[in-house]
PDB file of N, CA and C in Angstrom:
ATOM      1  N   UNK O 207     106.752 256.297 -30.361  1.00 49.00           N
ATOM      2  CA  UNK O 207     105.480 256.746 -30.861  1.00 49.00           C
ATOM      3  C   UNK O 207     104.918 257.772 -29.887  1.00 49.00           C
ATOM      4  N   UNK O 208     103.923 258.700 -30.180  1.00 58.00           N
ATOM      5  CA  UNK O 208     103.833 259.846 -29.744  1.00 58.00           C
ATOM      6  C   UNK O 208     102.034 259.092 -28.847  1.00 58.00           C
ATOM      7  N   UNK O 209     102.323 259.652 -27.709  1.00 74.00           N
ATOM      8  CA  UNK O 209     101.170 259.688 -26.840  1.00 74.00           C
ATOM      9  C   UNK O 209     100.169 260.995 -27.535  1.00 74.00           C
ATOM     10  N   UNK O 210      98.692 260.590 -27.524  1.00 77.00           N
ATOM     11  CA  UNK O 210      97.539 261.665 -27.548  1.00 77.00           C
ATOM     12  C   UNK O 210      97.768 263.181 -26.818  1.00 77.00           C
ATOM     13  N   UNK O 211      98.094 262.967 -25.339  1.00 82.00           N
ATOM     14  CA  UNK O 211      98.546 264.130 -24.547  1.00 82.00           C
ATOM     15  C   UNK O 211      99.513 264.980 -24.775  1.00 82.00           C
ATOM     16  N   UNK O 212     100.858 264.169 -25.879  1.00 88.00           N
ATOM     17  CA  UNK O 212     102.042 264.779 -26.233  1.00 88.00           C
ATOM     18  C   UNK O 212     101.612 265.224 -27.778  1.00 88.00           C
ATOM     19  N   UNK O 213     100.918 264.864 -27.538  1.00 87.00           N
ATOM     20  CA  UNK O 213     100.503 265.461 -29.493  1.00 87.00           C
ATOM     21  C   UNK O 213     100.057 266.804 -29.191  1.00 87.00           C
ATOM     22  N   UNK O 214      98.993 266.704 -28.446  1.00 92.00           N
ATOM     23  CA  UNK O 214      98.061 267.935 -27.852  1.00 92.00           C
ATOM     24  C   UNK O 214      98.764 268.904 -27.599  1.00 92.00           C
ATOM     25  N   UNK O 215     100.002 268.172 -26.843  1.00 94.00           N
ATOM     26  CA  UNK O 215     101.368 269.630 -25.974  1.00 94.00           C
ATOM     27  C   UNK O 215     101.542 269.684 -27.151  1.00 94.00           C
ATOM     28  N   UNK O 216     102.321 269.136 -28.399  1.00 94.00           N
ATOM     29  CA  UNK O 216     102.952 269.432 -29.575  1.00 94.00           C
ATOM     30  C   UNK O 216     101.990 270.379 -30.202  1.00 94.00           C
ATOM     31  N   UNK O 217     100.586 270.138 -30.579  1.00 95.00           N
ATOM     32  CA  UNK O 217      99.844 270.846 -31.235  1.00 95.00           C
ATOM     33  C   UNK O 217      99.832 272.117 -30.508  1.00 95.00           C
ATOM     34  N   UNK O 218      99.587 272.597 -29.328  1.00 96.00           N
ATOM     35  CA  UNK O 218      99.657 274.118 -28.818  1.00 96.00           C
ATOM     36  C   UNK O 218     101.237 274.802 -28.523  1.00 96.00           C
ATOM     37  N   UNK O 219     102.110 273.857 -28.998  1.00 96.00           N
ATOM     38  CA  UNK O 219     103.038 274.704 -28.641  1.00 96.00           C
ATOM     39  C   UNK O 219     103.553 275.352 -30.156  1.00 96.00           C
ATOM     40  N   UNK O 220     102.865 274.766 -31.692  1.00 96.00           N
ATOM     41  CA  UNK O 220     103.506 274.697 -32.716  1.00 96.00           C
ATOM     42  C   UNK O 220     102.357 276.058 -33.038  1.00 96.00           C
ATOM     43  N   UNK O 221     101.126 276.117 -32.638  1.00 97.00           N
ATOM     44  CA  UNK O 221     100.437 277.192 -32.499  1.00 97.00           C
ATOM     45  C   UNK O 221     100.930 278.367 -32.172  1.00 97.00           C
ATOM     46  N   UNK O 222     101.400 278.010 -31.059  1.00 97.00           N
ATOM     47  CA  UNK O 222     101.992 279.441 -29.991  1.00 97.00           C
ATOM     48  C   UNK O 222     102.568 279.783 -30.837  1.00 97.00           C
ATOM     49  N   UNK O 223     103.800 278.823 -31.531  1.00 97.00           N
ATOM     50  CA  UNK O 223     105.028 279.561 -32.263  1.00 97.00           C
ATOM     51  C   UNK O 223     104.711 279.892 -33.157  1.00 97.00           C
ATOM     52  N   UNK O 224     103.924 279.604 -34.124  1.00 97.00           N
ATOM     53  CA  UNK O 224     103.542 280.226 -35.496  1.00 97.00           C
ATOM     54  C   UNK O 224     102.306 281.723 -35.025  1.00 97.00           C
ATOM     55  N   UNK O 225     101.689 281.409 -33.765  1.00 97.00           N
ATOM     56  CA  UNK O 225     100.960 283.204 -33.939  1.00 97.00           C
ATOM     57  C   UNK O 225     101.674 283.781 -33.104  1.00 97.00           C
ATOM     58  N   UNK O 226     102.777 283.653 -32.756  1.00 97.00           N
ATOM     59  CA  UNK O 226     104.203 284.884 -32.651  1.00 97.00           C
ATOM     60  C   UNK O 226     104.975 285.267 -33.967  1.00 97.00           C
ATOM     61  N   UNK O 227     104.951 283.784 -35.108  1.00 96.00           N
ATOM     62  CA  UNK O 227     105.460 284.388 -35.934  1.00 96.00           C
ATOM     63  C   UNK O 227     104.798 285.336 -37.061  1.00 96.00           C
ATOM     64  N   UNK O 228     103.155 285.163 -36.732  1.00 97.00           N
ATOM     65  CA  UNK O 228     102.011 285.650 -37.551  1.00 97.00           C
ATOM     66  C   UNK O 228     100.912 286.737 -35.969  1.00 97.00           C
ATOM     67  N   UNK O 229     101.750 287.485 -36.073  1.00 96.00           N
ATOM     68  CA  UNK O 229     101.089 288.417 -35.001  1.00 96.00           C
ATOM     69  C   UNK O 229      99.544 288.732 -35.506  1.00 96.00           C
ATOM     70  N   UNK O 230      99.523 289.036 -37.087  1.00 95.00           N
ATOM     71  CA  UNK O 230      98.539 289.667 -37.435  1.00 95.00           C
ATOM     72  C   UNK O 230      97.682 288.777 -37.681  1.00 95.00           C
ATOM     73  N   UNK O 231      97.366 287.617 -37.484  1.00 96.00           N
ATOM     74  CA  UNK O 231      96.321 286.667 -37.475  1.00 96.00           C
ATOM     75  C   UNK O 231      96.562 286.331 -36.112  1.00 96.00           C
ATOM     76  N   UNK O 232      94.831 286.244 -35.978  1.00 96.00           N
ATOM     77  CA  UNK O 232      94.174 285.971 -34.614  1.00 96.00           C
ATOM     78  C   UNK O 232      94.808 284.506 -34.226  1.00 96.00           C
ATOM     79  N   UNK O 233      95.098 284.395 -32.696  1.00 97.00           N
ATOM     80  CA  UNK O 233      95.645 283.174 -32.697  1.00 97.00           C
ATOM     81  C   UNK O 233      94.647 281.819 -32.498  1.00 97.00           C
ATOM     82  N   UNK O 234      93.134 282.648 -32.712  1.00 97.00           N
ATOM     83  CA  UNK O 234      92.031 281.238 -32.915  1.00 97.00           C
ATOM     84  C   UNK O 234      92.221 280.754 -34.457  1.00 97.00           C
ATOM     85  N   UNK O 235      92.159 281.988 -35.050  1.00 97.00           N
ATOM     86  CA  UNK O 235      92.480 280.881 -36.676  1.00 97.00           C
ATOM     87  C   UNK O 235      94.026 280.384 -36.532  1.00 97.00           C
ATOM     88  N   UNK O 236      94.838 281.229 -36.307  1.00 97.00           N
ATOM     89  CA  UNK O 236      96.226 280.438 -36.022  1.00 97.00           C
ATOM     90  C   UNK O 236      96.435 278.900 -35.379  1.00 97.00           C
ATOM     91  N   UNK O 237      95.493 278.913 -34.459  1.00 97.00           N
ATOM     92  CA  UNK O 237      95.849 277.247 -33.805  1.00 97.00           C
ATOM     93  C   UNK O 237      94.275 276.455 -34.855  1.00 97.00           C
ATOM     94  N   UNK O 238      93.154 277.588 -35.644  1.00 97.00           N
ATOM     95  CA  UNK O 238      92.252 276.465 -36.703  1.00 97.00           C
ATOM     96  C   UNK O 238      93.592 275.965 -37.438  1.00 97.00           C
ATOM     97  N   UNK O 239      93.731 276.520 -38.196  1.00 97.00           N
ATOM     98  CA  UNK O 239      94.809 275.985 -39.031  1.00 97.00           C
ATOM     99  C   UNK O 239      96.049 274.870 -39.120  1.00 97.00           C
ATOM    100  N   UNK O 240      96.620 275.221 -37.873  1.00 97.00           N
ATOM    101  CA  UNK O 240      97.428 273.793 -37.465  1.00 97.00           C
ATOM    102  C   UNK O 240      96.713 273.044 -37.239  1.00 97.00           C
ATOM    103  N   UNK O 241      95.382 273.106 -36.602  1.00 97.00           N
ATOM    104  CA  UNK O 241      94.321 271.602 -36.183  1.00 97.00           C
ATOM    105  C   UNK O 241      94.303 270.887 -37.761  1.00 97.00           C
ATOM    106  N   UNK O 242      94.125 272.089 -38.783  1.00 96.00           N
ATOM    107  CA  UNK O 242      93.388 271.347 -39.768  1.00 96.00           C
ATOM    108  C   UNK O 242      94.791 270.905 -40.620  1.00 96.00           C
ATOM    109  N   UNK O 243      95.805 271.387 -40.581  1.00 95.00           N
ATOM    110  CA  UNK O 243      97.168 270.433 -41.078  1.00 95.00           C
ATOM    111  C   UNK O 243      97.654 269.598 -40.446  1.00 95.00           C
ATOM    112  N   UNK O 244      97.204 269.682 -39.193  1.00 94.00           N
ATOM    113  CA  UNK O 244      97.430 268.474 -38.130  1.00 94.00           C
ATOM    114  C   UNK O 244      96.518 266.971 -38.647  1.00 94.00           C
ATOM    115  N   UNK O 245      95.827 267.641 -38.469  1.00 94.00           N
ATOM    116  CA  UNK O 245      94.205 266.080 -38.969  1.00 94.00           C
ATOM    117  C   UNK O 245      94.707 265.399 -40.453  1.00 94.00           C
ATOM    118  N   UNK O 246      95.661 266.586 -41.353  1.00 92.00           N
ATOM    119  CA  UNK O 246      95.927 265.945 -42.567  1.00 92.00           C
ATOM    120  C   UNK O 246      96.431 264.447 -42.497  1.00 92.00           C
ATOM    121  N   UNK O 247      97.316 264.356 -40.889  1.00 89.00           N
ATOM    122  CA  UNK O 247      98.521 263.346 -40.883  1.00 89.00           C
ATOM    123  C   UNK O 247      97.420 262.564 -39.881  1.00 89.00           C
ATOM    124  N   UNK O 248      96.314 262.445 -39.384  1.00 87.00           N
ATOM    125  CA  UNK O 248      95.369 261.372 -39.128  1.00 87.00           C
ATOM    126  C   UNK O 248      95.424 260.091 -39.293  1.00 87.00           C
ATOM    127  N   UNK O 249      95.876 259.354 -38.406  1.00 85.00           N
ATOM    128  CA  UNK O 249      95.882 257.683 -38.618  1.00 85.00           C
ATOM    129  C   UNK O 249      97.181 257.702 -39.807  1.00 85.00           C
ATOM    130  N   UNK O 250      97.983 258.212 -39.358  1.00 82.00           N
ATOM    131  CA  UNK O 250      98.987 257.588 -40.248  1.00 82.00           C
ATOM    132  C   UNK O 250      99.834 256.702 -39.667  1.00 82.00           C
ATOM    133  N   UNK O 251     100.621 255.880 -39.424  1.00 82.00           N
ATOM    134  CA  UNK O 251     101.186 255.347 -38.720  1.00 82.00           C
ATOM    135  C   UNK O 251     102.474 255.317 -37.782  1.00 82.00           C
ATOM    136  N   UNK O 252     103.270 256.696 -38.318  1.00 82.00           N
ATOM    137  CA  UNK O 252     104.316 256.813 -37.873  1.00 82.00           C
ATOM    138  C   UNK O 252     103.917 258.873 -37.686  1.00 82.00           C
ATOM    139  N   UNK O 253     104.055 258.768 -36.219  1.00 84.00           N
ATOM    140  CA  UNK O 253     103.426 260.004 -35.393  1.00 84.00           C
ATOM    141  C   UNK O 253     104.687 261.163 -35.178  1.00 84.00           C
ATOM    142  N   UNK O 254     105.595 260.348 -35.346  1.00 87.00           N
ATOM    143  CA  UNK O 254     107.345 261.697 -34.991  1.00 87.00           C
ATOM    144  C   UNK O 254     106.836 262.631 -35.711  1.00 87.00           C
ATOM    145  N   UNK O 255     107.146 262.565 -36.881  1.00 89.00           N
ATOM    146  CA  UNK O 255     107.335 263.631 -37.781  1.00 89.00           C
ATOM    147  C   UNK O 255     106.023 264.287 -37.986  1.00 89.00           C
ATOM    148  N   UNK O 256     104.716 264.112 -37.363  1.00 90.00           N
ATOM    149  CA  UNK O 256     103.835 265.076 -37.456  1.00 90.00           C
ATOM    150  C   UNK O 256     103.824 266.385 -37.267  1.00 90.00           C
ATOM    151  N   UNK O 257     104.100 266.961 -36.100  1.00 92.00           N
ATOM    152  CA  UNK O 257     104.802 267.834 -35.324  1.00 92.00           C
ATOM    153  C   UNK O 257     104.962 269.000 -36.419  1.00 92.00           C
ATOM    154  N   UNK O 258     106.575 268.534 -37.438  1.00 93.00           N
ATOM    155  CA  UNK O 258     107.147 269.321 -38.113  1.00 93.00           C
ATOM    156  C   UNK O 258     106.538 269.594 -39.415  1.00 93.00           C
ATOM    157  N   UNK O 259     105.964 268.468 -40.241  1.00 93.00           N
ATOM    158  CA  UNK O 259     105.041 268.335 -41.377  1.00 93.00           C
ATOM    159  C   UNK O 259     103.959 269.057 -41.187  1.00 93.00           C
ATOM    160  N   UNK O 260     103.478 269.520 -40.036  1.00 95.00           N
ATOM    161  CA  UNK O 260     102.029 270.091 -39.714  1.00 95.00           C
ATOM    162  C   UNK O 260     102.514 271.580 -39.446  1.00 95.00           C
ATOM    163  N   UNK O 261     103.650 271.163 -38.778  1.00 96.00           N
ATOM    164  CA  UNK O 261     103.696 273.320 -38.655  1.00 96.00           C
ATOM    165  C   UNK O 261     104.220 273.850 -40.187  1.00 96.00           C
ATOM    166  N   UNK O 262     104.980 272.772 -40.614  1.00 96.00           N
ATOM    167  CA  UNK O 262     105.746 273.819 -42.378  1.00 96.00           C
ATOM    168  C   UNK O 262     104.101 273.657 -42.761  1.00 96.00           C
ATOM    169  N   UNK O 263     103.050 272.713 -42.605  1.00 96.00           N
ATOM    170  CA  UNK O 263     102.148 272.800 -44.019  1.00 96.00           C
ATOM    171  C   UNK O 263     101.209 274.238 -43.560  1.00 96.00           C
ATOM    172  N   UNK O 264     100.964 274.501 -42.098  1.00 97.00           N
ATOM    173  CA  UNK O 264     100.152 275.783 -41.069  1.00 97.00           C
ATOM    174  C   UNK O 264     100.806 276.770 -41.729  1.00 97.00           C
ATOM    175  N   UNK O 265     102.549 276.998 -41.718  1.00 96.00           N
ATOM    176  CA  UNK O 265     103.101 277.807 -41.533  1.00 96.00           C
ATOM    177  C   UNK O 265     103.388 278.165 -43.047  1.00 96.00           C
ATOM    178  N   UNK O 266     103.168 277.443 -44.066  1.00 96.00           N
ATOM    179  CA  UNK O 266     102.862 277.492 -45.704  1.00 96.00           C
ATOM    180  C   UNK O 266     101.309 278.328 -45.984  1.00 96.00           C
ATOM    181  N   UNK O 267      99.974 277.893 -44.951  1.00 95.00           N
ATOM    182  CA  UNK O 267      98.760 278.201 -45.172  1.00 95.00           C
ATOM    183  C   UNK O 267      99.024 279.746 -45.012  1.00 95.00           C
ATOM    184  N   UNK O 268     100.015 280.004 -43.820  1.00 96.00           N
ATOM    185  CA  UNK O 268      99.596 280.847 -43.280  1.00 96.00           C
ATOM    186  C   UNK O 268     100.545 282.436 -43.759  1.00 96.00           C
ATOM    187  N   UNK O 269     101.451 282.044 -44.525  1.00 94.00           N
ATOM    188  CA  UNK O 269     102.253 283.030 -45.496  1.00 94.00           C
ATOM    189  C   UNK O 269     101.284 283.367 -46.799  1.00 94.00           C
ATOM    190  N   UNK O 270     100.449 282.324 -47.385  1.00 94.00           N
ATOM    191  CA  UNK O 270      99.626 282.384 -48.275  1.00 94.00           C
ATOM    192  C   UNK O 270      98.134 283.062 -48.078  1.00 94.00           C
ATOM    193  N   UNK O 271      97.993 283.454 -46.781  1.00 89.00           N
ATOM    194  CA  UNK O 271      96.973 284.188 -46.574  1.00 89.00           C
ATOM    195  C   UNK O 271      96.902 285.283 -47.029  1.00 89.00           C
ATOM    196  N   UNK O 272      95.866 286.123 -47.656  1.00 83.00           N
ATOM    197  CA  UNK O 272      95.908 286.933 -48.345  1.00 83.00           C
ATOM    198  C   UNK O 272      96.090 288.070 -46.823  1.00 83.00           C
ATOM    199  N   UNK O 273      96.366 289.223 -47.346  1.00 73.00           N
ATOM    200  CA  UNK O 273      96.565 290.300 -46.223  1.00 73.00           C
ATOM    201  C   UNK O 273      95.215 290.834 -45.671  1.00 73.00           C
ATOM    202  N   UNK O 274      94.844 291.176 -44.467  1.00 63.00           N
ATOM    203  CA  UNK O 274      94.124 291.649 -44.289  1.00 63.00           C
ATOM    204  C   UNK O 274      93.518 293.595 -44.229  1.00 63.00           C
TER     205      UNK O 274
END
């Protein structure tokens, strides 16, 4: 099971990688966005697979953004 502190590392590192892969969004909405697909998986009980479920659902938001 995933420690609070290792979530946190998980959450900024899944950030980093998605606003390298999304240069053109700011990387404050880049890491809003994983927070807020992150929180989707909130109290669920089994913490592994957050990680990956939270960056495809960021990294889904974030292809669907309209262009700026």
């Amino acid at each position: 099971m995933s420690s609070e502190p290792d979530e946190n590392r998980e959450l900024t590192e899944v950030a980093e990688r998605l606003a390298a892969q999304f240069p053109a969004v700011p990387a404050d909405t880049v890491r809003d966005i994983v927070t807020g697909a992150w929180a989707e998986f909130a109290g669920r009980p089994i913490r592994d697979f957050v990680p990956v479920l939270a960056e495809r659902k960021a990294k889904q938001s974030l292809r669907d953004r309209p262009a700026a």
